[in-house]
Short mmCIF file of C-alpha atoms and ligand atoms in Angstrom, two decimals:
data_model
loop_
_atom_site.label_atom_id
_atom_site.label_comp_id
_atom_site.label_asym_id
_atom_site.label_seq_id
_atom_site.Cartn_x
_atom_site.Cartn_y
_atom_site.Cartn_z
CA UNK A 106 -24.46 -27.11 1.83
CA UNK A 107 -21.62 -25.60 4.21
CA UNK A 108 -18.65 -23.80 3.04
CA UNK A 109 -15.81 -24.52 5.99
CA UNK A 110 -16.42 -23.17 9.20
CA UNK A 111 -13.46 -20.54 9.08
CA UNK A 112 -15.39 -19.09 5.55
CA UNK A 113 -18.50 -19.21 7.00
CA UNK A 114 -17.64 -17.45 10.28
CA UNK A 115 -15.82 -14.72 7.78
CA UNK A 116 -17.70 -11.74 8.26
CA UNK A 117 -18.63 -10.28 4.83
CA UNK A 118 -16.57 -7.28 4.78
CA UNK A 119 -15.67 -5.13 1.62
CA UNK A 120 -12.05 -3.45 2.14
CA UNK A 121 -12.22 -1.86 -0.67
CA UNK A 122 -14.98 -0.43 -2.79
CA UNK A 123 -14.08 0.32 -5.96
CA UNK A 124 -15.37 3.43 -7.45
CA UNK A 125 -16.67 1.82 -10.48
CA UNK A 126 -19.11 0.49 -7.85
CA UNK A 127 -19.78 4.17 -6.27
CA UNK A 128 -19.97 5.55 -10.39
CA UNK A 129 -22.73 2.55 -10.95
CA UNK A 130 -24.45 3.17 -7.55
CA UNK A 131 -24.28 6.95 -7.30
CA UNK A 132 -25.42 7.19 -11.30
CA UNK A 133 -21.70 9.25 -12.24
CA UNK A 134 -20.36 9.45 -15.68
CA UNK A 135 -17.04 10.02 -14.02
CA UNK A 136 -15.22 10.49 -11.17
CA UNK A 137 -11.73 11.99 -10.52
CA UNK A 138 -10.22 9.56 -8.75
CA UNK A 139 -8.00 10.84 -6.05
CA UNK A 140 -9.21 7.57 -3.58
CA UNK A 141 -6.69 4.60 -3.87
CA UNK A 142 -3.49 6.44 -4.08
CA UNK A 143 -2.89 5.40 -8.38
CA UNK A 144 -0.89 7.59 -9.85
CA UNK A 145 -2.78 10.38 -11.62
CA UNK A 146 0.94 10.80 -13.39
CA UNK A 147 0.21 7.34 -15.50
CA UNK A 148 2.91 4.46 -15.98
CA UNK A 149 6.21 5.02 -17.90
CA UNK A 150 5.66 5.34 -21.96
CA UNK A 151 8.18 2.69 -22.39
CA UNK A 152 5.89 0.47 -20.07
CA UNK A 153 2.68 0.75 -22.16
CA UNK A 154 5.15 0.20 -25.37
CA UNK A 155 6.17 -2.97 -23.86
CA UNK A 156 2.74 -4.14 -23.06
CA UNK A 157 1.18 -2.96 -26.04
CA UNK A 158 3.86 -5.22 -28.30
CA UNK A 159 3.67 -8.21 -25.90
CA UNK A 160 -0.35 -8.26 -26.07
CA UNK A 161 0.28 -10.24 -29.23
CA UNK A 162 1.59 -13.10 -27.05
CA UNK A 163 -1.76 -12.92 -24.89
CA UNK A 164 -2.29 -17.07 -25.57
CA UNK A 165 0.64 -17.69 -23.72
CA UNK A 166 1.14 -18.16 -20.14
CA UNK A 167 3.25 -15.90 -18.68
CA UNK A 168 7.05 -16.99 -17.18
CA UNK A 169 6.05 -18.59 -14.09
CA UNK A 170 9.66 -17.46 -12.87
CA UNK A 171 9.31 -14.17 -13.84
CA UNK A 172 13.29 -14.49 -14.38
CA UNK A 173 13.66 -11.82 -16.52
CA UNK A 174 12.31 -9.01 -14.36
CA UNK A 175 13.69 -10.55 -11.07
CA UNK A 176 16.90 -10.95 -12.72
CA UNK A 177 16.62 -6.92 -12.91
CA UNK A 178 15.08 -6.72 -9.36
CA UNK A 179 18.08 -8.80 -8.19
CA UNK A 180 20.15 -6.43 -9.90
CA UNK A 181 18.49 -3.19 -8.46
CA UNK A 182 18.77 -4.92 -4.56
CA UNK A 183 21.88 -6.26 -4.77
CA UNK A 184 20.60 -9.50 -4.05
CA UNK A 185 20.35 -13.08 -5.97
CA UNK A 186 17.58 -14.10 -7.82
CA UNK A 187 16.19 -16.79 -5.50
CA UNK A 188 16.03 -13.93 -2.90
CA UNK A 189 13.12 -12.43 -4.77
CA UNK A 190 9.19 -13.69 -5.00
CA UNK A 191 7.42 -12.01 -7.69
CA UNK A 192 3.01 -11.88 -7.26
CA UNK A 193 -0.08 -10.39 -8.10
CA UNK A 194 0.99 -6.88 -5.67
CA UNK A 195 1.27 -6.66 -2.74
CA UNK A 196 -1.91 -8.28 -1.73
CA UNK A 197 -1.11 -11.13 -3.28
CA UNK A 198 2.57 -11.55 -1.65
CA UNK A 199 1.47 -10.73 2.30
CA UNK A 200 -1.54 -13.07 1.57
CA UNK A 201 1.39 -15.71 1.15
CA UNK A 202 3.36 -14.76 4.26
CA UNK A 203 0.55 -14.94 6.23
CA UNK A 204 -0.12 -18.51 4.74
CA UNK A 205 2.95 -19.26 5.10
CA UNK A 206 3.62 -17.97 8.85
CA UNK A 207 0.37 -17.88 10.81
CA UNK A 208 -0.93 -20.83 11.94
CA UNK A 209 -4.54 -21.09 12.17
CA UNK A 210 -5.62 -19.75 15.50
CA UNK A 211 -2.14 -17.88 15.41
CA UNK A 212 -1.83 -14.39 16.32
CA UNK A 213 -0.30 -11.58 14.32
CA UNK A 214 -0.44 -7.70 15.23
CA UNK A 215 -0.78 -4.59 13.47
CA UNK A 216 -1.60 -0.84 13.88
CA UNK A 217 -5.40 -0.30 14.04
CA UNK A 218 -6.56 1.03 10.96
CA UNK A 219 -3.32 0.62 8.99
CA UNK A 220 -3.87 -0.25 5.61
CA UNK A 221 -6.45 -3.20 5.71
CA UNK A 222 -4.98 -6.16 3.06
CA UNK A 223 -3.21 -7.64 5.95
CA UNK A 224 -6.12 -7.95 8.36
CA UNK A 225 -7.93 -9.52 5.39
CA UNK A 226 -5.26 -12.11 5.08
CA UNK A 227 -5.35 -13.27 8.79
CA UNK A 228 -8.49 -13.69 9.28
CA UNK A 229 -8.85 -15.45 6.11
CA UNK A 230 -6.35 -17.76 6.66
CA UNK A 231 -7.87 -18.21 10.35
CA UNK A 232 -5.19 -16.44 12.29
CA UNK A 233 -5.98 -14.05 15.16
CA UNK A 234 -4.84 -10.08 14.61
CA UNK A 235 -3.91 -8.22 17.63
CA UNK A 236 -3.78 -4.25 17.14
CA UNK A 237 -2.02 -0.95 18.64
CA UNK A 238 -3.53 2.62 17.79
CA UNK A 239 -1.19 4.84 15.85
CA UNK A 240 0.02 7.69 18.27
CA UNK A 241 -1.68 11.32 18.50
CA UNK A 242 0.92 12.30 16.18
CA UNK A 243 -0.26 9.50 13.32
CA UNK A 244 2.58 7.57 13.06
CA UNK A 245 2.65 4.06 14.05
CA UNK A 246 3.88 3.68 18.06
CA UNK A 247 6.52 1.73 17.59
CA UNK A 248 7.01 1.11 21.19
CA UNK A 249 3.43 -0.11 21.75
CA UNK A 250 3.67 -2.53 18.82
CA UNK A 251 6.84 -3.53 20.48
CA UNK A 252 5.34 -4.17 23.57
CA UNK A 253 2.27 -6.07 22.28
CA UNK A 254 4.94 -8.19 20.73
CA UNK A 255 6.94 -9.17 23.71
CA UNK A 256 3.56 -9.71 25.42
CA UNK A 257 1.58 -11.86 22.64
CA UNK A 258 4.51 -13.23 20.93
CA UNK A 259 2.90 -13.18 17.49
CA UNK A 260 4.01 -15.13 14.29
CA UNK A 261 4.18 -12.07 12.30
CA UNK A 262 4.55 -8.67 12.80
CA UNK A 263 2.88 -6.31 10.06
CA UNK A 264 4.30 -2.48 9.84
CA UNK A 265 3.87 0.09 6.53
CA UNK A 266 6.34 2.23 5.96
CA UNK A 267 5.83 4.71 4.69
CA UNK A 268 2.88 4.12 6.34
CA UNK A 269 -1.07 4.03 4.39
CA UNK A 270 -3.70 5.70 5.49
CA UNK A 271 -1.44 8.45 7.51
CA UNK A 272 1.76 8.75 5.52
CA UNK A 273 4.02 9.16 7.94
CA UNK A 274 7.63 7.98 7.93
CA UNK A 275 10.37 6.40 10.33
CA UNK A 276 13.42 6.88 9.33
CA UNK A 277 15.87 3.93 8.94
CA UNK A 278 17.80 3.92 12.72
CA UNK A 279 13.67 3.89 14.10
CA UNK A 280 12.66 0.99 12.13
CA UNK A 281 16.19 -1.01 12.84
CA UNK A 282 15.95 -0.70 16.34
CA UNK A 283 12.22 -2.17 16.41
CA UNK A 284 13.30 -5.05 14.05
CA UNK A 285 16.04 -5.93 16.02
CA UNK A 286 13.82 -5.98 19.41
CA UNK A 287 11.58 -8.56 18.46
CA UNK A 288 11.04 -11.76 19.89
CA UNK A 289 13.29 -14.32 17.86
CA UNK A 290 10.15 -15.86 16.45
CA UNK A 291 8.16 -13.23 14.71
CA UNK A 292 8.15 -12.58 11.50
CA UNK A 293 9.18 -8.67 10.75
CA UNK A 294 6.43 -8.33 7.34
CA UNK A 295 7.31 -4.78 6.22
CA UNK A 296 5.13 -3.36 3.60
CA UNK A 297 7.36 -0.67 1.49
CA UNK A 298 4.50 -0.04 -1.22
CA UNK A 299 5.62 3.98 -1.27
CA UNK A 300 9.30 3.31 -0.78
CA UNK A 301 9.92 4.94 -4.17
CA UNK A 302 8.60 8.23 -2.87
CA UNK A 303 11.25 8.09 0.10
CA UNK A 304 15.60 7.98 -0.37
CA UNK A 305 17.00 5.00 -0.14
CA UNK A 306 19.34 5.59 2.19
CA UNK A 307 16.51 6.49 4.78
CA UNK A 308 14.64 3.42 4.22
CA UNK A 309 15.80 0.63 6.38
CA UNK A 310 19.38 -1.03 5.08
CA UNK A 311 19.20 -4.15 2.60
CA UNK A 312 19.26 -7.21 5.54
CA UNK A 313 18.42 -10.34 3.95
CA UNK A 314 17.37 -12.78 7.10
CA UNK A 315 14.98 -15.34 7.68
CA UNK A 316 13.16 -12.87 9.86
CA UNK A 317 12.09 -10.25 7.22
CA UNK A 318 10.26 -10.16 4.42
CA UNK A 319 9.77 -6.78 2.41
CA UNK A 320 7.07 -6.17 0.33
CA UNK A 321 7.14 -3.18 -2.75
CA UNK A 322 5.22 -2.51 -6.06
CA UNK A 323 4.80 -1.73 -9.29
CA UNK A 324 1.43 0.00 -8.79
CA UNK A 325 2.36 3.55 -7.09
CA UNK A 326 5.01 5.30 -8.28
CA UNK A 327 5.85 3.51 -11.33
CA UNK A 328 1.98 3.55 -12.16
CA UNK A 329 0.54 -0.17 -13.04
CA UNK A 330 -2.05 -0.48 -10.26
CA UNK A 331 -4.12 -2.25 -12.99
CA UNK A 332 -1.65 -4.51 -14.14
CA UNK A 333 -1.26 -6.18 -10.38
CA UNK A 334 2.26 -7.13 -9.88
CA UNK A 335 4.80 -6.24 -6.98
CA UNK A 336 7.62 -8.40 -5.07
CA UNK A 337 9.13 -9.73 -2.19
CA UNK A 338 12.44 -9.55 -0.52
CA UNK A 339 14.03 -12.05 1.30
CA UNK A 340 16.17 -15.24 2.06
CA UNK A 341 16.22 -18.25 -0.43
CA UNK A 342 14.52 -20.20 2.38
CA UNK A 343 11.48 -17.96 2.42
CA UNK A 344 11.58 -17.77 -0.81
CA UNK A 345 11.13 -21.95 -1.43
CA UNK A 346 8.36 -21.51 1.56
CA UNK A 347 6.59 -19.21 -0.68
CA UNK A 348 6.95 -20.99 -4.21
CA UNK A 349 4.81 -24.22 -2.39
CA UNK A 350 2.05 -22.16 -2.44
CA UNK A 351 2.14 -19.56 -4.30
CA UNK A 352 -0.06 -19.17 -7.79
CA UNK A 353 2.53 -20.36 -10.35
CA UNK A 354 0.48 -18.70 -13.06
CA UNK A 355 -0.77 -15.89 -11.27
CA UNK A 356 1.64 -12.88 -12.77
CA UNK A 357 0.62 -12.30 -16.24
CA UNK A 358 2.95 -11.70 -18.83
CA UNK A 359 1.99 -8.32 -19.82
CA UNK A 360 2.83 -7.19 -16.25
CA UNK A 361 5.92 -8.94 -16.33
CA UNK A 362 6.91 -6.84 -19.37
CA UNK A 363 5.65 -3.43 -18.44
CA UNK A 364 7.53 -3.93 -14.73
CA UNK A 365 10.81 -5.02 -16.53
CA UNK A 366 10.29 -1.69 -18.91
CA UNK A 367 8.94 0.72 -16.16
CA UNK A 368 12.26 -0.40 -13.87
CA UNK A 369 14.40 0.15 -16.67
CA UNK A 370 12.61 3.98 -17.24
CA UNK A 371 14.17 5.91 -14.37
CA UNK A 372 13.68 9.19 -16.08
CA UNK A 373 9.73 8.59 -15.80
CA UNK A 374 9.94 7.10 -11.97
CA UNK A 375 11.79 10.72 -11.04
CA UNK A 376 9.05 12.60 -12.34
CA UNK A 377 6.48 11.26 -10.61
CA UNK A 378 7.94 11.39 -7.43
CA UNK A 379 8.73 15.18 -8.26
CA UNK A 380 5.20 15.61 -9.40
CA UNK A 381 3.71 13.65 -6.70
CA UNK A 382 5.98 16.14 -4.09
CA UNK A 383 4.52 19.13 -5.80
CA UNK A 384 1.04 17.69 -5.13
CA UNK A 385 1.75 17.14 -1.53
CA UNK A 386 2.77 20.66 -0.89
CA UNK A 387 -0.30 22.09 -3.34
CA UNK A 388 -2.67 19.79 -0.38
CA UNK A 389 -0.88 21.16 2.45
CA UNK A 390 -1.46 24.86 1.30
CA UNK A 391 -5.15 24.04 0.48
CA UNK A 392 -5.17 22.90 4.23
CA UNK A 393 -3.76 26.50 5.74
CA UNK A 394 -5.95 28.35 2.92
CA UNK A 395 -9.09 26.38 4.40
CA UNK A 396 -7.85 27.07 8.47
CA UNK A 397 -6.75 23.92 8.98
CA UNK A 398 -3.89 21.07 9.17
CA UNK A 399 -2.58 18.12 6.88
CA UNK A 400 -0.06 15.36 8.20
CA UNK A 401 3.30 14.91 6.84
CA UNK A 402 3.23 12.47 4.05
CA UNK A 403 6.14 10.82 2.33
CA UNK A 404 3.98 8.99 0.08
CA UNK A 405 1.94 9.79 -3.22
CA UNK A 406 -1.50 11.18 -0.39
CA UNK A 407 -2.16 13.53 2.22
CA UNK A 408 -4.44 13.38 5.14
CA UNK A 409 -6.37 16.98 6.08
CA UNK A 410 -7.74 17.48 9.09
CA UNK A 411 -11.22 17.81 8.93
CA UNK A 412 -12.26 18.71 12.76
CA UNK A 413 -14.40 14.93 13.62
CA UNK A 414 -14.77 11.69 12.30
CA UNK A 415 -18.56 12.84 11.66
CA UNK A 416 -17.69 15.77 9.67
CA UNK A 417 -14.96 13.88 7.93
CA UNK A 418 -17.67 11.14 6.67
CA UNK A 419 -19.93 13.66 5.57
CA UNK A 420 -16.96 15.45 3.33
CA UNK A 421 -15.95 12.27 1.77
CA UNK A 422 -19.33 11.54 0.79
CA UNK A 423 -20.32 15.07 -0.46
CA UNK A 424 -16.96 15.71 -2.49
CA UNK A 425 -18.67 11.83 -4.20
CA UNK A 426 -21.74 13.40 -5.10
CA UNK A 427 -19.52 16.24 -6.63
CA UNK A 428 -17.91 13.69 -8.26
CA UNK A 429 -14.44 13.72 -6.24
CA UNK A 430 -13.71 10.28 -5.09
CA UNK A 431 -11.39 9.98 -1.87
CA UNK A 432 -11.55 7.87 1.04
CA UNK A 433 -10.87 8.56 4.62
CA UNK A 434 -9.52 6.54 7.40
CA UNK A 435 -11.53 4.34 9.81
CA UNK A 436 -9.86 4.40 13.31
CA UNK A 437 -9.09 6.82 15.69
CA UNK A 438 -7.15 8.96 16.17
CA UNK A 439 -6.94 9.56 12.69
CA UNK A 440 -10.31 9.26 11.63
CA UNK A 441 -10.95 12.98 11.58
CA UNK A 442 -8.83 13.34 8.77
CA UNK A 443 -9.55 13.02 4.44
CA UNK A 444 -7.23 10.98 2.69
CA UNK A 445 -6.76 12.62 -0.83
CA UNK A 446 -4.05 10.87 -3.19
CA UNK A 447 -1.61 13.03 -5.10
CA UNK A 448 -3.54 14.22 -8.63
CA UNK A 449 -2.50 16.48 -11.44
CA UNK A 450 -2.87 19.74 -11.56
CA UNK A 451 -6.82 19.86 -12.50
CA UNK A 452 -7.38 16.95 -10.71
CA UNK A 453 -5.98 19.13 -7.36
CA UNK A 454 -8.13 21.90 -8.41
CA UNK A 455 -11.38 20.14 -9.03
CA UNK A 456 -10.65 18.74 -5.43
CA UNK A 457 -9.79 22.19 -3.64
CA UNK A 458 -13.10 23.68 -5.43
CA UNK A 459 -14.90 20.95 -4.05
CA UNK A 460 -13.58 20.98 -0.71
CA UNK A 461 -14.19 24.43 -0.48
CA UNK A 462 -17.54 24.38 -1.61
CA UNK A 463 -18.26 21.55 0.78
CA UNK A 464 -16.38 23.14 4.36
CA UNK A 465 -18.52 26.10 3.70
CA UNK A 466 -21.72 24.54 3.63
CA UNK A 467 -20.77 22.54 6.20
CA UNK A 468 -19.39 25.92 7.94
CA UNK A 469 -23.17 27.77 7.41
CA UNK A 470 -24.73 24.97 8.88
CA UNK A 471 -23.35 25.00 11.98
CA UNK A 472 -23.84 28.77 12.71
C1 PLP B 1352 -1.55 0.40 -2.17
C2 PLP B 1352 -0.94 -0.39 -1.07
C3 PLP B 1352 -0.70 -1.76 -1.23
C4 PLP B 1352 -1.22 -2.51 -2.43
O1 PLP B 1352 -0.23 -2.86 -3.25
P1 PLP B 1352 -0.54 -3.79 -4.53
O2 PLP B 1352 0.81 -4.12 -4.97
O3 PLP B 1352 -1.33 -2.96 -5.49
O4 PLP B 1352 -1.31 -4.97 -4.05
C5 PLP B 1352 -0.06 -2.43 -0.22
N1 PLP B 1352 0.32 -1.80 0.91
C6 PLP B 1352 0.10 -0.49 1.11
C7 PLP B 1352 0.55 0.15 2.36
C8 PLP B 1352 -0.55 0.24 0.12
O5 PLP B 1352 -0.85 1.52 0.35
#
């Protein structure tokens, strides 16, 4: 029995591996997770109030119009209703555009080693992904990813920002001027998962055009990972493209609720991002303290130079059998660094400890 061609020519790749696998595998009671960038600051009170009460109503589908929470979305963007695509995260919602926008055999580019979803998507939906490195810097080169545009003319264009695994930042007038550059016929798919951490008015402008679709979430700052959920921005047409195909059940109601709450909880959302700044800055001093360098991050992580993609393995993988959980990225040039996500206080410190512990050996063994 065959499975299509396109499946069966998938290679069997894992983008994520959960650390309930790594707790089963490795034999740990518990981890401290400080890998996939949740919040260690939990979701808003009022969210889990909300969910709690509506788990009563579990034998009902949820709204497959979400209209309640993207009547609030609508209200938060200044936009209509039919402008907004509510789905299962982000994951869910770029797996759409690429449905949606690459044919099969189509070509879409990225940067290589940018956060991974969206290669997923193509090349399960049988596209073709073209890829830029980040510059030595770690931020996305723009102007390469430009380039390989003009030259490859690709259905859809995929840029973070803030960007995941570096956390880096391009300010508004950076990410306008790329936009604005592209061919006519590519899709601009801009991924704002960690746009809560940065100011609005540094993000790029509201634009509502057939060209652009933004993505953003519940599951970073506001804190509801678990409960999957996240939307899209963009024009009523894009938005009808998207309901053909999109899973009309797929948002469950208790993450309908808890977003609706969580939006409506601004005290909570300004704490985390004041918490999650105070964790940056606590990794960035750990980084001096241990002789070394972390990138500037405007999201809820921070990436610390480690010296070499080999040494940088080994530290992710010793910190694990401390039970530390991180992740670091794949590609070059960034692949010397440790990705750590923003934790509370004794989360940080059970991570510097480790780390410590870790460089040392690591330091003894090469003299
Ligand atoms: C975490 C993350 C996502 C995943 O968002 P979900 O809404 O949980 O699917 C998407 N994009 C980036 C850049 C992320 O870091």
């Amino acid at each position: 029995m065959r499975a299509t061609r396109l499946v069966d020519a998938l290679p069997a790749s894992t983008p994520f591996v959960g650390p309930e696998r790594l707790m089963r595998e490795g034999g740990h009671r518990e981890l401290v997770r400080l890998g996939a960038n949740e919040s260690a600051f939990g979701p808003s009170p009022r969210a889990v109030e909300a969910m709690s009460a509506e788990l009563e109503r579990l034998s009902w589908y949820g709204d497959p119009d979400s209209y309640p929470l993207r009547e609030a979305l609508a209200a938060k963007h200044g936009c209509a209703v039919e402008q907004i695509v509510v789905g299962c995260g982000i994951d869910d919602l770029m797996g759409l555009a690429v449905r949606a926008f690459v044919e099969i055999g189509g070509v879409a580019i990225a940067t290589r080693g940018t956060y991974p979803t969206f290669a997923y998507h193509v090349a399960g939906y049988g596209g073709r992904l073209e890829t830029v490195p980040y510059t030595n810097e770690g931020e996305p080169d723009l102007d390469a990813l430009g380039a390989l545009a003009q030259r490859v003319r690709p259905a859809v264009v995929y840029l973070a920002n803030p960007d995941n695994p570096s956390g880096s930042f391009l300010p508004r007038e950076r990410v306008a001027r790329f936009y604005e550059a592209l061919p006519p016929d590519a899709l601009f798919l801009l991924d704002e998962a960690y746009a809560d951490f940065a100011d609005d008015d540094a993000l790029l402008e509201p634009r509502f055009e057939d060209h652009l679709v933004r993505v953003r979430t519940f599951s970073k700052a506001y804190g509801l990972a678990g409960a999957r959920i996240g939307y899209a921005l963009t024009t009523p047409r894009n938005a009808e493209r998207f309901e053909k195909i999109r899973l009309q059940y797929g948002v469950n109601r208790n993450a309908q609720v808890g977003a609706l709450a969580a939006l409506q909880d601004r005290a909570h959302l300004e704490w985390v991002v004041r918490e999650t700044a105070a964790a940056r800055d606590a990794y960035a001093a750990l980084a001096r303290e241990l002789g070394t360098t972390s990138l500037p991050s405007r999201t809820n992580f921070v990436c610390i130079d480690i010296g070499d993609a080999q040494r940088a393995t080994h530290v992710t993988q010793a910190l694990l059998q401390r039970g530390v959980w991180i992740r670091k990225p794949g590609a070059p040039p960034l692949d010397r660094y440790v990705r750590v996500s923003a934790g509370t206080a004794p989360m940080r410190e059970a991570f510097a400890q480790a780390l410590r512990e870790v460089l040392a050996e690591q330091r003894a063994a090469a003299s």
